[in-house]
XYZ file of C-alpha atoms in Angstrom:
705
model
C 101.882 130.646 126.554
C 98.391 129.588 129.029
C 97.938 125.969 128.819
C 94.275 127.078 128.222
C 95.315 129.597 125.906
C 97.684 127.133 123.350
C 94.646 124.626 123.478
C 92.924 126.783 121.959
C 94.856 127.434 119.044
C 95.945 124.312 118.282
C 91.637 123.700 118.479
C 90.848 126.647 115.993
C 93.994 125.363 114.001
C 92.230 122.154 113.762
C 88.965 122.970 112.596
C 90.263 124.588 109.829
C 92.694 121.987 108.961
C 89.206 119.721 108.676
C 87.443 119.737 104.667
C 83.906 121.208 105.461
C 80.707 120.619 103.556
C 80.082 123.015 101.608
C 76.344 124.386 101.243
C 73.929 122.452 99.075
C 73.371 125.436 95.581
C 70.526 124.325 93.714
C 69.275 125.938 89.778
C 65.439 125.326 89.015
C 64.079 125.461 85.779
C 60.248 127.240 86.020
C 60.196 127.072 82.298
C 61.321 124.203 80.523
C 60.726 126.239 76.946
C 57.539 123.222 76.219
C 54.693 123.753 74.872
C 53.402 120.573 75.927
C 50.511 122.141 79.030
C 48.551 124.486 76.027
C 46.590 126.180 76.476
C 47.173 126.560 79.491
C 50.449 128.463 79.797
C 48.789 130.590 77.612
C 47.783 132.107 81.661
C 49.708 130.596 83.910
C 53.798 129.261 84.029
C 53.754 125.313 84.588
C 55.242 126.019 87.571
C 51.981 126.952 89.309
C 49.912 125.121 87.375
C 47.776 123.128 90.261
C 48.866 118.993 90.785
C 46.039 117.286 93.507
C 45.067 120.950 94.585
C 49.192 121.918 95.312
C 51.173 123.942 92.941
C 54.342 122.222 91.172
C 56.327 124.325 92.006
C 55.851 123.650 96.206
C 56.636 119.561 95.432
C 60.066 120.625 93.877
C 60.998 123.792 96.398
C 60.257 120.495 98.935
C 62.462 118.382 97.791
C 65.288 120.416 97.767
C 64.866 122.118 100.847
C 65.092 117.467 102.328
C 68.139 117.448 100.040
C 69.581 120.325 102.381
C 69.983 122.855 99.270
C 70.762 126.482 100.944
C 70.703 128.657 97.436
C 68.037 128.508 95.481
C 67.850 129.742 91.957
C 64.669 130.022 90.222
C 64.843 130.878 86.532
C 62.184 131.976 84.425
C 60.723 132.741 81.543
C 57.297 133.662 80.783
C 55.018 134.652 83.529
C 57.825 135.873 85.797
C 55.412 137.757 87.561
C 52.834 135.756 88.810
C 55.770 133.334 90.040
C 57.898 136.074 91.923
C 54.195 137.378 93.166
C 53.516 133.822 94.070
C 57.181 132.935 95.579
C 57.290 136.470 97.460
C 53.570 135.296 99.137
C 54.785 131.944 100.114
C 56.694 130.052 103.176
C 59.807 129.894 101.014
C 60.609 133.457 101.890
C 59.347 133.808 105.818
C 62.081 133.780 108.900
C 61.981 129.914 109.305
C 62.617 129.060 104.964
C 65.227 126.249 105.485
C 66.633 128.708 102.395
C 69.844 130.760 102.822
C 68.825 132.933 99.070
C 66.049 132.602 97.188
C 66.792 133.749 93.788
C 64.087 134.359 90.880
C 65.956 135.107 87.493
C 64.068 137.410 84.986
C 65.605 136.010 81.368
C 65.071 135.681 77.945
C 66.462 132.722 76.505
C 65.332 131.406 73.580
C 66.677 127.588 75.081
C 67.933 125.642 78.155
C 71.375 126.175 76.445
C 70.688 129.765 76.681
C 69.639 129.702 80.961
C 72.302 128.087 81.509
C 75.210 130.478 79.526
C 73.903 132.910 81.235
C 73.677 131.207 84.261
C 77.857 131.009 83.833
C 78.022 134.453 83.170
C 76.673 135.532 86.570
C 79.135 133.458 88.124
C 76.540 132.815 90.934
C 77.132 129.155 91.214
C 80.722 128.786 93.517
C 80.299 125.116 93.947
C 78.379 121.365 93.093
C 74.790 122.179 92.488
C 71.050 120.750 92.081
C 69.757 121.071 88.563
C 66.204 120.182 88.492
C 63.001 121.164 86.268
C 60.282 122.955 88.066
C 57.519 120.291 87.752
C 59.698 117.599 90.169
C 58.103 115.306 92.390
C 60.231 113.507 94.681
C 60.618 111.990 98.346
C 63.741 110.849 97.820
C 66.533 110.626 100.508
C 69.726 112.398 98.118
C 72.644 111.628 100.395
C 74.234 108.667 99.871
C 73.711 109.551 96.147
C 74.967 113.190 96.959
C 77.396 111.837 98.869
C 78.490 108.920 96.453
C 79.226 112.254 94.016
C 81.678 113.551 96.372
C 84.049 110.658 96.768
C 84.296 110.154 92.670
C 84.423 114.032 92.662
C 87.360 114.036 94.687
C 89.190 110.151 92.451
C 88.777 112.238 89.784
C 87.998 115.884 89.043
C 86.760 115.171 85.530
C 83.308 113.339 86.570
C 81.141 116.844 86.423
C 78.142 115.416 86.921
C 75.778 112.428 88.332
C 71.874 111.676 86.782
C 69.667 110.550 89.367
C 67.605 107.961 87.147
C 64.282 105.587 88.149
C 64.247 102.286 87.863
C 60.460 101.357 86.265
C 60.453 98.770 83.308
C 59.733 99.349 80.557
C 56.042 98.857 80.716
C 55.792 101.325 83.043
C 52.153 104.214 82.269
C 54.468 107.207 82.752
C 56.316 105.810 80.024
C 56.804 108.380 76.749
C 54.788 105.434 74.046
C 57.066 108.320 71.369
C 60.122 109.133 71.972
C 62.315 106.767 74.102
C 65.356 107.923 76.313
C 68.343 104.662 76.431
C 70.814 105.072 78.270
C 73.974 103.344 77.689
C 76.130 102.397 81.345
C 79.039 100.667 82.651
C 77.609 98.345 85.744
C 80.655 98.301 87.287
C 81.325 102.057 88.158
C 78.019 103.413 86.604
C 79.471 105.096 84.220
C 77.035 106.639 81.619
C 78.709 105.853 78.351
C 76.174 107.178 75.632
C 72.718 108.177 75.553
C 70.031 108.438 72.596
C 66.163 108.519 72.053
C 64.804 105.961 69.901
C 61.132 106.101 68.466
C 59.025 106.356 65.843
C 60.640 109.684 64.086
C 64.296 107.635 64.908
C 66.448 106.607 61.421
C 65.141 103.045 64.187
C 63.418 102.580 66.750
C 64.798 99.516 67.662
C 69.166 100.027 66.827
C 71.154 102.300 69.290
C 74.200 103.693 67.573
C 77.490 102.770 69.918
C 80.614 103.767 69.213
C 83.397 100.435 68.743
C 85.655 101.638 71.248
C 83.151 102.144 73.900
C 82.547 98.854 73.166
C 86.340 97.731 72.859
C 86.740 99.985 75.961
C 84.221 98.712 78.294
C 84.137 93.879 78.633
C 80.664 95.248 79.686
C 77.752 97.090 78.894
C 74.122 98.009 80.573
C 71.450 99.055 77.640
C 68.640 101.147 80.204
C 64.789 101.536 78.199
C 63.163 100.915 81.753
C 64.313 103.990 83.275
C 62.889 106.670 83.965
C 64.891 110.635 83.158
C 64.155 112.825 87.121
C 65.734 115.622 85.406
C 67.769 115.256 88.778
C 71.667 116.706 88.134
C 74.167 116.511 90.885
C 76.682 119.288 89.011
C 80.021 120.523 89.313
C 80.509 123.799 88.307
C 82.280 122.765 84.835
C 79.388 121.863 83.568
C 77.911 125.707 83.357
C 81.352 126.095 81.433
C 81.324 123.355 79.222
C 77.466 125.239 78.815
C 79.406 128.263 77.793
C 81.604 126.102 74.966
C 79.266 125.150 73.019
C 76.433 127.081 71.462
C 75.127 124.473 70.292
C 73.303 122.416 73.517
C 70.296 123.761 73.635
C 68.519 121.172 75.825
C 69.949 119.159 78.426
C 69.850 115.497 76.854
C 69.527 115.834 73.372
C 72.055 117.912 73.219
C 74.950 118.671 75.882
C 74.235 114.543 77.570
C 74.908 112.972 74.310
C 77.333 116.267 72.757
C 79.842 116.138 76.136
C 79.245 111.396 76.173
C 80.305 111.473 72.350
C 83.202 114.235 72.939
C 84.617 112.081 75.440
C 87.875 111.242 73.367
C 88.016 115.177 73.023
C 86.913 116.786 76.990
C 87.648 113.945 79.509
C 84.466 114.593 81.352
C 82.580 111.122 82.371
C 78.559 111.349 83.427
C 77.202 108.791 85.846
C 74.223 107.513 86.522
C 71.893 106.972 90.174
C 69.423 104.320 89.698
C 66.736 104.381 92.044
C 64.145 101.816 92.798
C 62.645 102.570 95.535
C 62.213 105.722 96.608
C 59.732 108.046 94.270
C 60.910 110.879 91.814
C 58.987 111.935 88.527
C 58.713 114.717 86.247
C 54.693 116.571 85.361
C 56.507 116.694 81.884
C 53.195 116.189 80.106
C 49.778 115.881 80.570
C 50.213 111.652 80.470
C 52.642 111.986 83.926
C 50.096 114.756 85.350
C 47.681 111.958 85.560
C 50.316 109.946 86.926
C 51.594 111.402 89.477
C 47.973 112.836 90.625
C 47.192 109.310 91.075
C 50.468 108.676 92.552
C 49.704 110.737 95.069
C 46.693 110.027 95.976
C 47.704 106.872 96.725
C 50.553 108.004 98.774
C 53.393 106.453 96.944
C 55.144 109.936 97.539
C 54.554 110.471 100.859
C 54.400 112.656 102.872
C 54.064 114.671 99.573
C 50.113 113.518 100.253
C 47.574 116.171 100.209
C 47.607 116.064 104.090
C 50.648 116.926 104.133
C 49.296 120.489 103.824
C 51.665 122.034 101.616
C 50.954 125.047 101.161
C 49.781 127.763 103.762
C 46.244 127.726 104.962
C 45.784 124.058 103.771
C 44.000 121.884 105.838
C 42.928 118.352 104.561
C 42.385 115.722 106.440
C 43.040 112.418 104.956
C 40.203 109.459 105.354
C 39.638 105.967 104.164
C 39.620 105.159 100.489
C 42.512 107.831 99.821
C 39.662 110.609 99.982
C 41.066 114.112 101.121
C 38.844 116.235 102.887
C 39.412 120.009 103.487
C 37.361 121.979 106.108
C 33.806 123.634 105.027
C 32.546 121.249 102.307
C 28.512 121.274 101.156
C 27.973 117.923 100.182
C 24.618 117.004 99.546
C 23.242 113.372 101.655
C 22.199 111.612 98.077
C 25.875 112.682 96.800
C 28.651 109.801 96.307
C 32.133 110.966 96.573
C 34.534 107.964 96.386
C 37.985 106.030 95.957
C 41.009 108.383 95.188
C 39.213 111.951 95.150
C 40.817 115.736 96.420
C 38.247 118.016 97.743
C 39.009 121.656 98.577
C 37.539 123.858 101.063
C 34.551 125.972 100.436
C 32.893 123.381 97.340
C 29.275 122.009 97.407
C 28.037 119.236 95.417
C 24.013 118.915 95.225
C 22.128 115.671 95.418
C 22.212 112.811 93.279
C 25.528 114.244 92.076
C 28.830 111.536 91.154
C 32.453 112.745 92.141
C 34.879 109.280 91.740
C 38.601 109.477 91.161
C 38.605 113.189 90.888
C 40.796 116.160 92.301
C 38.008 118.965 92.686
C 39.548 122.274 93.935
C 37.972 125.039 96.520
C 35.800 127.849 95.952
C 33.522 125.254 94.071
C 30.396 124.680 92.529
C 28.250 121.629 91.160
C 24.906 120.931 90.220
C 22.481 118.234 91.181
C 23.229 114.922 89.140
C 26.671 115.928 88.123
C 29.338 112.985 87.179
C 32.963 113.837 87.244
C 35.209 110.863 86.762
C 39.094 110.678 86.398
C 39.193 114.198 86.089
C 41.137 117.485 87.950
C 38.509 120.561 88.278
C 40.226 122.994 89.727
C 39.261 126.367 91.471
C 36.769 128.384 91.535
C 34.358 126.170 88.866
C 31.286 125.867 88.394
C 28.787 122.607 86.970
C 25.670 123.054 85.972
C 23.175 120.235 86.837
C 23.683 117.317 84.856
C 26.412 117.785 82.808
C 29.347 114.190 82.757
C 33.231 114.899 82.706
C 35.598 112.070 81.783
C 39.053 112.078 81.981
C 39.301 115.896 81.203
C 40.601 118.988 82.587
C 38.822 121.829 83.669
C 40.659 125.234 84.805
C 40.169 127.162 86.977
C 37.101 130.254 86.829
C 35.730 127.861 84.574
C 31.718 128.275 84.094
C 30.424 124.150 82.760
C 26.619 125.106 81.827
C 23.995 122.523 82.052
C 23.977 118.589 81.088
C 26.727 119.303 79.094
C 29.383 116.735 78.333
C 32.837 116.742 78.381
C 34.800 113.597 76.861
C 38.171 112.457 77.486
C 40.821 114.245 76.955
C 39.513 117.955 76.845
C 40.903 120.807 77.573
C 38.539 123.076 79.463
C 41.022 126.540 79.992
C 41.129 129.786 81.802
C 37.925 131.454 82.486
C 35.968 130.174 79.517
C 32.218 130.010 79.819
C 30.080 126.824 78.010
C 26.623 127.226 77.358
C 23.797 124.615 78.515
C 23.290 121.160 76.425
C 27.109 121.554 75.125
C 29.082 118.524 73.809
C 33.181 118.482 73.923
C 34.374 115.463 71.487
C 37.050 114.017 73.013
C 40.460 115.835 72.250
C 40.174 119.460 72.564
C 41.642 122.166 74.330
C 39.380 125.507 74.554
C 40.859 128.879 75.779
C 38.231 132.322 75.322
C 39.248 134.928 72.813
C 39.694 138.478 74.080
C 37.391 139.929 71.589
C 33.663 139.406 72.390
C 31.600 138.164 69.500
C 27.343 139.313 70.191
C 24.576 137.055 68.791
C 20.842 137.258 69.824
C 19.841 133.735 68.599
C 19.787 130.884 71.738
C 21.180 128.432 69.045
C 24.399 129.162 66.994
C 25.467 126.922 64.329
C 28.289 124.654 64.993
C 30.929 125.704 61.539
C 34.280 125.189 62.242
C 36.281 123.085 64.591
C 39.802 123.397 65.943
C 41.858 121.129 67.928
C 43.046 124.320 70.073
C 39.048 126.227 69.934
C 38.551 130.295 70.552
C 35.550 130.167 72.956
C 33.085 133.468 71.422
C 30.912 135.148 73.567
C 27.643 134.083 73.243
C 24.566 136.735 74.937
C 21.756 134.938 76.152
C 18.311 136.426 75.018
C 16.654 135.525 78.417
C 18.226 137.254 80.790
C 19.458 141.190 79.664
C 22.681 141.050 82.237
C 25.922 140.849 80.728
C 26.848 138.836 83.443
C 24.348 136.214 82.612
C 26.887 135.964 78.669
C 28.647 132.496 78.348
C 31.217 131.621 76.119
C 30.394 129.494 73.543
C 33.277 127.259 72.240
C 32.946 126.647 68.453
C 31.685 122.685 68.637
C 30.296 120.041 66.786
C 27.563 118.598 68.856
C 28.978 115.046 69.883
C 27.447 111.787 67.554
C 25.022 110.002 69.890
C 26.313 106.450 69.790
C 29.776 107.499 71.294
C 30.116 106.741 74.439
C 31.899 109.057 77.737
C 33.946 105.778 78.386
C 34.635 105.406 75.051
C 38.521 102.517 74.792
C 40.415 104.835 72.705
C 39.668 107.841 74.694
C 40.464 105.850 77.619
C 43.967 107.307 78.816
C 46.022 110.912 79.378
C 48.895 111.038 76.030
C 51.567 111.493 76.589
C 53.132 113.488 73.961
C 53.679 117.342 72.967
C 50.538 116.662 71.154
C 48.290 114.847 73.570
C 44.889 115.200 72.928
C 45.270 114.721 69.320
C 41.228 115.013 67.396
C 40.419 112.975 64.853
C 41.825 113.399 61.972
C 37.995 113.968 60.035
C 37.820 117.390 62.787
C 41.400 118.341 63.474
C 42.699 121.449 62.583
C 46.042 119.206 62.275
C 44.186 117.371 59.823
C 43.327 120.238 57.942
C 46.650 121.967 57.205
C 47.449 118.874 55.662
C 46.919 120.012 51.800
C 49.839 122.210 52.787
C 52.149 120.268 53.876
C 51.412 117.461 50.960
C 54.715 117.876 49.992
C 56.714 117.872 53.065
C 57.797 113.953 54.889
C 55.709 112.252 56.707
C 57.923 112.877 60.547
C 57.733 116.284 59.850
C 54.316 116.610 58.981
C 53.841 116.937 63.372
C 55.987 119.666 63.790
C 54.566 121.866 60.799
C 51.145 121.047 61.961
C 51.545 122.123 66.055
C 53.922 125.433 64.545
C 51.869 126.615 62.066
C 48.486 126.081 64.690
C 50.648 127.994 67.711
C 51.782 130.681 65.931
C 48.052 131.478 64.332
C 46.728 130.928 67.877
C 49.242 134.041 68.898
C 48.304 135.556 66.222
C 44.890 135.489 66.891
C 44.830 135.894 71.102
C 47.479 139.350 70.410
C 50.635 137.209 72.179
C 53.919 139.342 71.746
C 56.514 138.775 68.624
C 58.939 137.918 71.243
C 57.036 135.144 73.262
C 55.916 133.821 69.045
C 59.538 133.485 68.559
C 60.245 131.731 71.569
C 58.203 129.165 71.583
C 58.997 128.566 67.974
C 62.480 127.897 68.461
C 61.825 125.682 71.578
C 59.199 123.550 69.237
C 62.270 123.711 66.038
C 64.565 122.318 68.654
C 62.179 119.845 70.256
C 61.554 118.217 66.779
C 65.319 119.204 65.121
C 63.279 121.202 62.336
C 64.698 123.163 59.632
C 64.413 126.633 60.009
C 62.461 126.303 56.377
C 59.654 124.004 57.908
C 59.791 127.335 60.921
C 59.128 129.692 57.989
C 56.496 126.974 55.873
C 54.350 127.138 59.669
C 54.763 130.777 60.323
C 54.240 132.125 56.326
C 50.855 129.822 56.556
C 49.777 131.052 60.135
C 50.481 134.286 58.512
C 47.986 133.955 55.893
C 45.495 132.244 57.419
C 45.206 135.218 59.816
C 45.389 137.736 57.044
C 42.543 135.565 55.218
C 40.678 135.356 58.661
C 40.572 139.482 59.118
C 39.703 139.756 55.516
C 36.478 137.724 56.081
C 35.945 137.659 59.801
C 32.512 135.126 61.154
C 31.454 135.921 57.299
C 31.032 139.324 56.692
C 32.917 142.534 55.165
C 36.001 142.367 57.376
C 39.024 144.294 56.270
C 40.438 144.940 53.158
C 43.879 142.716 52.005
C 46.374 145.142 52.062
C 44.122 145.932 55.637
C 45.070 143.166 56.760
C 48.714 142.233 55.573
C 49.556 145.433 57.175
C 48.029 145.152 60.599
C 49.325 141.763 60.933
C 52.845 141.536 59.322
C 53.881 144.842 61.164
C 52.368 144.227 64.304
C 54.844 140.727 64.036
C 57.467 141.743 62.492
C 60.049 140.373 64.418
C 58.606 136.835 64.331
C 59.262 137.376 60.447
C 61.971 138.317 61.112
C 63.438 136.164 63.535
C 63.589 133.168 60.134
C 65.826 134.850 57.781
C 70.078 134.838 58.620
C 70.955 135.817 55.043
C 71.271 139.684 55.107
C 75.286 139.590 54.650
C 74.894 137.091 52.356
C 75.849 137.623 48.994
C 73.425 134.765 47.735
C 69.528 136.191 49.947
C 68.665 131.520 50.080
C 66.369 132.761 52.981
C 64.612 135.122 51.883
C 63.673 133.611 48.439
C 62.046 130.746 50.082
C 60.144 133.149 52.381
C 58.449 134.806 49.096
C 58.129 131.196 47.686
C 56.432 130.348 50.634
C 54.128 133.073 49.984
C 53.893 133.131 46.768
C 52.281 128.884 46.517
C 50.086 129.756 49.833
C 48.820 133.119 47.662
C 48.499 130.636 44.258
C 45.163 128.839 46.506
C 44.055 131.517 47.492
C 40.899 133.912 45.865
C 42.658 137.488 46.027
C 46.132 135.440 45.866
C 46.861 138.077 43.885
C 46.349 141.265 45.886
C 48.094 139.477 48.343
C 51.372 138.558 46.827
C 52.276 142.306 45.789
C 51.290 143.678 49.070
C 52.706 141.067 51.503
C 56.160 142.032 48.895
C 55.987 145.194 49.332
C 54.868 145.133 53.152
C 58.269 142.856 53.327
C 60.394 145.453 51.471
C 59.159 148.273 53.410
C 59.776 146.501 57.237
C 63.157 145.755 55.790
C 62.522 142.114 56.068
C 63.117 140.710 52.721
C 66.504 142.993 50.907
C 65.732 144.367 47.133
C 68.705 141.063 46.057
C 66.447 138.743 47.828
C 63.175 139.688 45.374
C 64.703 140.411 42.845
C 66.870 136.732 43.291
C 63.182 135.583 44.158
C 61.749 136.964 41.152
C 64.101 135.139 39.013
C 63.835 131.539 39.780
C 62.074 129.465 37.868
C 59.875 128.181 40.483
C 58.433 131.431 40.637
C 57.437 131.297 36.947
C 55.939 127.807 36.445
C 52.249 127.556 36.256
C 50.132 128.572 38.687
C 52.909 129.985 40.368
C 53.162 132.375 37.205
C 48.988 133.647 37.444
C 49.219 134.597 40.805
C 52.448 136.939 40.282
C 50.384 139.056 38.235
C 49.801 142.465 39.958
C 53.241 142.172 41.458
C 55.328 142.878 38.072
C 54.418 147.110 38.726
C 56.200 146.601 41.958
C 59.669 144.359 40.440
C 59.772 147.272 37.378
C 59.429 150.192 40.001
C 62.334 148.285 41.615
C 64.370 147.894 38.944
C 63.841 151.221 37.637
C 65.102 152.627 41.128
C 68.065 150.402 40.733
C 69.206 150.913 37.292
C 69.077 154.851 38.323
C 70.657 154.473 41.602
C 73.743 152.647 39.705
C 73.418 155.750 36.979
C 73.938 158.460 39.822
C 76.942 156.649 41.096
C 79.081 156.358 37.414
C 78.175 160.353 37.181
C 79.197 161.134 41.203
C 82.509 158.464 39.705
C 82.830 160.797 36.806
C 83.273 164.020 38.955
C-alpha cells in the first residue's frame, strides 16, 4: 500500500473512532392545554399572540437556533392551521434557516402527557432533546449546561433529565401568588430530590413533605422557593418511555416530575437542576407574566431579543432614548406625547393631545385626539376614538373602541370587538364578539347583566344606515364615577387562571356560588371557572371535542374530581337551555326544542364524563341525573325540563335503562323539592318498566320453546 493511501486510511479510522456530537433535537409544546389567555385563545393560539409586537413563538425558535438545535418538532392541538400557515411563511422555512427539520405535529391530545406518549410512538426522537414550551423567552447560552448534562450522562445512564431554573428571589414580580413550586436539591451534585407545589389550595401552604429516606441519604439539602421554572428541559429518550409507562402522568411537573422523583427506589432514574441567575429565561405562562416579560423586553433585559432586533421579516424597529422603539410610517400629532418604554408599529397614526406611556401599540392603529394609553397592550389594526382612556388593559387586533370610552385596569378586549361611544369597561372583564347578532333601533341600551367573559352584541347606529357603522356593544355596566382609573386594587395584572377576576358583586362566577353552595371552598374556583368556560363555548358554537379538551386540561390543573366536572357541565348545559327558552327577554324555544338542541349537538361532552357503562352499578349516570334533577328543581319549568332531558339522554344512549332506574329509586331523588320536580317524569319511568317487563316475558317464552 502506498504511504499516502495508508495515511488516508488511518485518518478515516481515527475520525470513526472519535466520538461525534450528534445534532440536537427539540420538542416545542405550542399547546400546553391551559386556559390562561382566554378570550384571545378562542381565536388564535397562544404561541402566535404578539409580545412586544412579535409572535411569541419567534422568541422560542430564536432561542432554539442559538442553542444549536437542528431538528424541531412543534406539537400543536388547537388552531393548528394558523400555526402551520405562520411557520410555512416564516424565515424558519427559508433555505437560510438554521433548522434542518421543522415539522408541525398535529395531535388530538387532551394533555401534555398524551403528547409525550404520542411522540414516543412516532419514533421521531432518537437522541437527547430539548423540551420547551412555545412561550419561552430566553437569551441564555445553553452550551455549558448541555455539556454538563452530556458529561453526567456518560457517567450515569440513569440521569435522564436536566431542568433549567432561574434564580429570582422569593418576591420577584414574575412569581405566582398562588401555587408556588418548591424544588428540593442536593447542592453537592445539583440533583433534584423532591418537587412539590404549595399554596392556598394545598393541605399546607407553609410545609413541604419530604420522604425520611431522602433526609437519611443526603447530608445537605436546599429547599428552593426562589426559582422560576423556565420549562426548558434537556431530556434523554428515556423520558418519553417513562411517559408511556405511566398513563396517569398528564402534566410536566405536578405528575411527571413529582412521580419520577417519588418512585426513585423503583425506577432508579435521576433528574438534575441547572440554576442560572445571570442570564434571562422566562415563560409567558399567564397574563401577569405577559406584562412582566414585555417590560423586560423593553428594558433590554432580554438582549438581543428586543424589538430593534427585528425578528420578523418586514420589521424595521429603531431604538431611541427612553426605551422607545419605532417603526417607519408613523404619524404622531405635534402636541401628542410618547414617552418611556413604548413600542409603536408601522403605519400607526396618533392625533393631537394624546398621551402614550409604558405601552405597546401594534401596526396600522388609528388613535384619536385626547386619548390616554398607559401600561397597556394594543395589538394590530385597532381604532381608538377621541377622548378614550385605556389603563393597564389588553386590546386585541381589529378592535374598535368608540369615543370617550374608559377601559379600566385588567380589562381584556378580544379580536374584532366594537365598543360604542361612551362605554365604561370596569376592570376584570373579558369581552369577546358574539357569533350571532341582535339588532336594536335605539341608540341607548340598558345594561342589565355582567359577565366576566362578556359577549358583545350588535347594535345598529341610528345616525348611519350603513351596516359598516354598526358597533358591537358589550353588556357592561357604567363604571361608578367615584372609581378612579388608577385605583390601586387594580394596579397589576394578576397571575392566576382567573387573572382578571371581577369584584364579587358583579362577577358571573359569583352568581354561580349559590348553585355550588354544597361544595367545599377549595373546589368552587374550579366549578365556577369550568361552568363559565363551558357556557361560553356553548354560546359560541365551539366543537364538543374542544370543549372536552378544555375541561380535561382544567380538571388536571386543578386536580378536580369527575363529579365536579359533571356538576360544571350540567350547570352550563341547564343555563344554555334556559337562555334558549327565554333569550333577551323574548319568547324563545320550547323546553323540548331547547333541550334537544343543546344535548344533541354536545352529546360528546357528556359522554366523556361517564365511565360506568360496563359496570352493574351506574354511579356516574346516577350522579349526572341527580345533578340535573337538583338544577331543574330550582327552575320555573323544571318538571318539563327533567322529563325531556331524561328522555334525550336515554335516546342518545348516554344513560342506560339501569342507570335511570337506579336514579329513580335513589332516596335522594324522592325527598323534598327533588320529589316535586319528578311528577312529569313518572310516565316515562313507567314506560321503561313496562318495556323491560315485556322484554323479560318474551325472553321467558323463547326459553320455553
